[in-house]
Amino acid sequence: MYEDRIRHQALMGKVMSAAQAAKLFKSGMTVGMSGFTRAGDAKALPLALVERARAEPLNLNLLTGASLGNDSDGLMANAGVVARRMPFQADAALRRKINAGEVMFIDQHLSETAEQLRSGDLKAVDIAVIEAVAITPDGGIVPTMSVGNSANFAQQADKVIVEINLSAPLALEGFHDIYIPGARPRRGAIPLLAPWQRMGWTSIPVHPDRIAAIVITDSPDSPSNALPPDAETDAIARHVIAFLAGEVKAGRMGPELRPLQAGIGTIANAVLHGLIDSPFRHMTMYSEVLQDSAIELLDSGQLDMASASSITLSAAMHEKFIRNIEQYRERIVLRPQEISNHPEVVRRLGLIALNTALEFDIYGNVNSTHVGGTHMMNGIGGSGDFARNAQISMFVSKSVAKGGAISSVVPFAAHVDHTEHDVDVLVTEWGLADLRGLAPRERAPLIIEHCAHPDYRPQLRAYLAAALKRGGQTPHVLEQALSWHARYQTEGSMLVK
């Protein structure tokens, strides 16, 4: 069943079980695994490593593209396999281990991991585990639904283990554009001037001698867990569309807009879904993840093409995508994440970046990672790559959480991932605050009146009035700046009753 997928005949002798391949790992190794937001992740090796850890101690430093699917992160964390993890995760069990200090988590901009590996700033990868559609006659690895950091892991690792996934159709071959930048400091420019351009290979180049094992699987990716649009996300989408229509009317861009980027998750997916009913046409995407909304926009004809590092879909949309895969072949490009997120390319293309905030403060600082300022949620992902370098950096959030007990607009963000210098526009279901060209004292009342929930506006106005009396470029009452978070911890609500 896999003969047509292993096209280098000498590699047929490398086929083995996942349990056999798991014996190649030793404690202390650095392992790079494919996978980016639940797509294209190895399915068999994580489970085999968990089984091995039940018999003997096995501690690994695990690098990926982003989050893994099939509960792999949590299973490996609970089995003690993961000692150190980077650069992103989204698993509840692993999150508990991280916040308990049992797993050392390095939260990193997704464009940086490959660069740090290449320059030797991180310990070199010992074993790369890459899910693939096929292996080409010269040993090239054809990825499945994501590229992530796989090309860089495979380039550096002493040994490469390939998981051939029979559930991934051979028709995926040709979707990928594998380009690896040259060495610094005399590296040339990345030759990408438009999202639809291709500049690399359709497979990951690997010398066949470095492929140590091939494992055959037949398991689909975990489906996306993004929720459908609701009244609040529909309102956020309307505000975003109105803002973009204003940019077109002002002549700052045409009706095709600038290339779009949208972060992973329910709100960003719902906002993109709202663009289906917008006046914009011939749009393009240059993003890190394509969710259901991207496929819907392609199907509607409003989106001409999309470039990303991963395709993460619901079960129903995945089935539709696979069934009609040929119609997407020339309209979707999958790239390594250091290219999809590269600051040079993001700045050159002038993206419109749309990412999600856990909270933001009255001056525009955004917390996208830490609940209460201390407990890791998922990670910064690629939002920083885009926020710093996009033409327009937008952050969206519902105005309240936990039934209104938490305000997403606070006097001072309890953790700052994106400073006010990288944030252009803030949006909640109540409205939109365009912060471009405004000083902190001008930003604060705009954010309070346009973005905060009405229940919290009196408290925010009172805080700002007290802060203004203290003076300063960015006025604060320091002894009260984090009092809302402290109140929630002690009283169960940020709202003063």
mmCIF file of N, CA, C and O in Angstrom, residues 296-335:
data_model
loop_
_atom_site.group_PDB
_atom_site.id
_atom_site.type_symbol
_atom_site.label_atom_id
_atom_site.label_comp_id
_atom_site.label_asym_id
_atom_site.label_seq_id
_atom_site.Cartn_x
_atom_site.Cartn_y
_atom_site.Cartn_z
ATOM 1 N N GLU A 296 -13.411 29.039 2.734
ATOM 2 C CA GLU A 296 -14.695 29.640 2.353
ATOM 3 C C GLU A 296 -14.493 30.858 1.455
ATOM 4 O O GLU A 296 -15.226 31.055 0.481
ATOM 5 N N LEU A 297 -13.489 31.674 1.772
ATOM 6 C CA LEU A 297 -13.212 32.852 0.952
ATOM 7 C C LEU A 297 -12.690 32.459 -0.422
ATOM 8 O O LEU A 297 -13.010 33.101 -1.431
ATOM 9 N N LEU A 298 -11.894 31.404 -0.490
ATOM 10 C CA LEU A 298 -11.442 30.900 -1.792
ATOM 11 C C LEU A 298 -12.631 30.409 -2.608
ATOM 12 O O LEU A 298 -12.750 30.698 -3.804
ATOM 13 N N ASP A 299 -13.520 29.678 -1.949
ATOM 14 C CA ASP A 299 -14.692 29.139 -2.648
ATOM 15 C C ASP A 299 -15.632 30.245 -3.115
ATOM 16 O O ASP A 299 -16.286 30.117 -4.152
ATOM 17 N N SER A 300 -15.697 31.336 -2.353
ATOM 18 C CA SER A 300 -16.594 32.439 -2.716
ATOM 19 C C SER A 300 -16.080 33.231 -3.912
ATOM 20 O O SER A 300 -16.830 34.000 -4.528
ATOM 21 N N GLY A 301 -14.793 33.072 -4.216
ATOM 22 C CA GLY A 301 -14.192 33.828 -5.300
ATOM 23 C C GLY A 301 -13.632 35.168 -4.880
ATOM 24 O O GLY A 301 -12.985 35.857 -5.685
ATOM 25 N N GLN A 302 -13.830 35.572 -3.628
ATOM 26 C CA GLN A 302 -13.307 36.862 -3.172
ATOM 27 C C GLN A 302 -11.819 36.803 -2.867
ATOM 28 O O GLN A 302 -11.128 37.813 -2.937
ATOM 29 N N LEU A 303 -11.349 35.619 -2.506
ATOM 30 C CA LEU A 303 -9.928 35.424 -2.232
ATOM 31 C C LEU A 303 -9.310 34.699 -3.423
ATOM 32 O O LEU A 303 -9.721 33.590 -3.765
ATOM 33 N N ASP A 304 -8.326 35.330 -4.043
ATOM 34 C CA ASP A 304 -7.705 34.733 -5.221
ATOM 35 C C ASP A 304 -6.746 33.614 -4.868
ATOM 36 O O ASP A 304 -6.710 32.580 -5.545
ATOM 37 N N MET A 305 -5.930 33.821 -3.825
ATOM 38 C CA MET A 305 -4.975 32.785 -3.423
ATOM 39 C C MET A 305 -4.555 33.003 -1.978
ATOM 40 O O MET A 305 -4.783 34.074 -1.410
ATOM 41 N N ALA A 306 -3.940 31.969 -1.401
ATOM 42 C CA ALA A 306 -3.523 32.035 -0.003
ATOM 43 C C ALA A 306 -2.185 31.340 0.173
ATOM 44 O O ALA A 306 -1.978 30.229 -0.330
ATOM 45 N N SER A 307 -1.290 31.993 0.903
ATOM 46 C CA SER A 307 0.008 31.433 1.259
ATOM 47 C C SER A 307 0.062 31.281 2.768
ATOM 48 O O SER A 307 -0.362 32.171 3.500
ATOM 49 N N ALA A 308 0.575 30.148 3.242
ATOM 50 C CA ALA A 308 0.641 29.898 4.684
ATOM 51 C C ALA A 308 1.685 28.827 4.960
ATOM 52 O O ALA A 308 2.407 28.387 4.065
ATOM 53 N N SER A 309 1.742 28.401 6.215
ATOM 54 C CA SER A 309 2.622 27.301 6.609
ATOM 55 C C SER A 309 1.841 26.062 6.995
ATOM 56 O O SER A 309 2.413 24.995 7.152
ATOM 57 N N SER A 310 0.515 26.216 7.146
ATOM 58 C CA SER A 310 -0.302 25.109 7.649
ATOM 59 C C SER A 310 -1.744 25.297 7.218
ATOM 60 O O SER A 310 -2.209 26.433 7.042
ATOM 61 N N ILE A 311 -2.435 24.181 7.056
ATOM 62 C CA ILE A 311 -3.881 24.198 6.806
ATOM 63 C C ILE A 311 -4.541 23.417 7.938
ATOM 64 O O ILE A 311 -4.347 22.208 8.071
ATOM 65 N N THR A 312 -5.309 24.104 8.775
ATOM 66 C CA THR A 312 -5.949 23.501 9.941
ATOM 67 C C THR A 312 -7.455 23.687 9.815
ATOM 68 O O THR A 312 -7.948 24.813 9.935
ATOM 69 N N LEU A 313 -8.182 22.603 9.589
ATOM 70 C CA LEU A 313 -9.597 22.695 9.237
ATOM 71 C C LEU A 313 -10.471 21.862 10.163
ATOM 72 O O LEU A 313 -10.004 20.910 10.802
ATOM 73 N N SER A 314 -11.749 22.221 10.221
ATOM 74 C CA SER A 314 -12.731 21.370 10.895
ATOM 75 C C SER A 314 -12.863 20.068 10.114
ATOM 76 O O SER A 314 -12.435 19.960 8.949
ATOM 77 N N ALA A 315 -13.485 19.062 10.733
ATOM 78 C CA ALA A 315 -13.622 17.759 10.068
ATOM 79 C C ALA A 315 -14.393 17.884 8.761
ATOM 80 O O ALA A 315 -14.004 17.312 7.728
ATOM 81 N N ALA A 316 -15.487 18.636 8.784
ATOM 82 C CA ALA A 316 -16.309 18.776 7.577
ATOM 83 C C ALA A 316 -15.559 19.523 6.476
ATOM 84 O O ALA A 316 -15.604 19.133 5.302
ATOM 85 N N MET A 317 -14.852 20.603 6.841
ATOM 86 C CA MET A 317 -14.118 21.375 5.839
ATOM 87 C C MET A 317 -12.928 20.589 5.309
ATOM 88 O O MET A 317 -12.581 20.682 4.122
ATOM 89 N N HIS A 318 -12.286 19.803 6.166
ATOM 90 C CA HIS A 318 -11.173 18.969 5.716
ATOM 91 C C HIS A 318 -11.645 17.966 4.671
ATOM 92 O O HIS A 318 -10.973 17.770 3.638
ATOM 93 N N GLU A 319 -12.782 17.359 4.922
ATOM 94 C CA GLU A 319 -13.329 16.400 3.960
ATOM 95 C C GLU A 319 -13.615 17.082 2.624
ATOM 96 O O GLU A 319 -13.305 16.546 1.548
ATOM 97 N N LYS A 320 -14.171 18.286 2.688
ATOM 98 C CA LYS A 320 -14.464 19.036 1.462
ATOM 99 C C LYS A 320 -13.171 19.405 0.742
ATOM 100 O O LYS A 320 -13.073 19.302 -0.495
ATOM 101 N N PHE A 321 -12.170 19.842 1.490
ATOM 102 C CA PHE A 321 -10.895 20.229 0.900
ATOM 103 C C PHE A 321 -10.257 19.053 0.167
ATOM 104 O O PHE A 321 -9.798 19.188 -0.976
ATOM 105 N N ILE A 322 -10.227 17.894 0.807
ATOM 106 C CA ILE A 322 -9.610 16.708 0.198
ATOM 107 C C ILE A 322 -10.407 16.268 -1.030
ATOM 108 O O ILE A 322 -9.832 15.900 -2.065
ATOM 109 N N ARG A 323 -11.715 16.343 -0.938
ATOM 110 C CA ARG A 323 -12.568 15.922 -2.055
ATOM 111 C C ARG A 323 -12.358 16.795 -3.291
ATOM 112 O O ARG A 323 -12.450 16.326 -4.427
ATOM 113 N N ASN A 324 -12.058 18.076 -3.070
ATOM 114 C CA ASN A 324 -11.897 19.029 -4.176
ATOM 115 C C ASN A 324 -10.467 19.565 -4.260
ATOM 116 O O ASN A 324 -10.247 20.699 -4.693
ATOM 117 N N ILE A 325 -9.518 18.745 -3.876
ATOM 118 C CA ILE A 325 -8.156 19.237 -3.675
ATOM 119 C C ILE A 325 -7.539 19.822 -4.934
ATOM 120 O O ILE A 325 -6.778 20.798 -4.871
ATOM 121 N N GLU A 326 -7.881 19.299 -6.104
ATOM 122 C CA GLU A 326 -7.250 19.781 -7.334
ATOM 123 C C GLU A 326 -7.579 21.250 -7.617
ATOM 124 O O GLU A 326 -6.777 21.967 -8.207
ATOM 125 N N GLN A 327 -8.751 21.705 -7.187
ATOM 126 C CA GLN A 327 -9.121 23.092 -7.476
ATOM 127 C C GLN A 327 -8.359 24.086 -6.599
ATOM 128 O O GLN A 327 -8.356 25.292 -6.876
ATOM 129 N N TYR A 328 -7.683 23.585 -5.548
ATOM 130 C CA TYR A 328 -6.911 24.463 -4.683
ATOM 131 C C TYR A 328 -5.412 24.448 -5.012
ATOM 132 O O TYR A 328 -4.654 25.240 -4.463
ATOM 133 N N ARG A 329 -4.992 23.557 -5.892
ATOM 134 C CA ARG A 329 -3.567 23.335 -6.124
ATOM 135 C C ARG A 329 -2.828 24.608 -6.532
ATOM 136 O O ARG A 329 -1.723 24.876 -6.062
ATOM 137 N N GLU A 330 -3.396 25.396 -7.413
ATOM 138 C CA GLU A 330 -2.731 26.608 -7.881
ATOM 139 C C GLU A 330 -3.091 27.839 -7.047
ATOM 140 O O GLU A 330 -2.630 28.936 -7.354
ATOM 141 N N ARG A 331 -3.887 27.641 -6.004
ATOM 142 C CA ARG A 331 -4.351 28.794 -5.227
ATOM 143 C C ARG A 331 -3.849 28.783 -3.793
ATOM 144 O O ARG A 331 -4.087 29.728 -3.047
ATOM 145 N N ILE A 332 -3.159 27.708 -3.397
ATOM 146 C CA ILE A 332 -2.616 27.614 -2.047
ATOM 147 C C ILE A 332 -1.146 27.226 -2.129
ATOM 148 O O ILE A 332 -0.771 26.327 -2.878
ATOM 149 N N VAL A 333 -0.320 27.927 -1.342
ATOM 150 C CA VAL A 333 1.095 27.613 -1.219
ATOM 151 C C VAL A 333 1.405 27.400 0.254
ATOM 152 O O VAL A 333 1.013 28.213 1.097
ATOM 153 N N LEU A 334 2.126 26.309 0.561
ATOM 154 C CA LEU A 334 2.549 26.041 1.931
ATOM 155 C C LEU A 334 4.058 26.187 2.022
ATOM 156 O O LEU A 334 4.801 25.550 1.273
ATOM 157 N N ARG A 335 4.510 27.024 2.970
ATOM 158 C CA ARG A 335 5.924 27.368 3.088
ATOM 159 C C ARG A 335 6.464 27.046 4.492
ATOM 160 O O ARG A 335 5.679 26.905 5.440
#
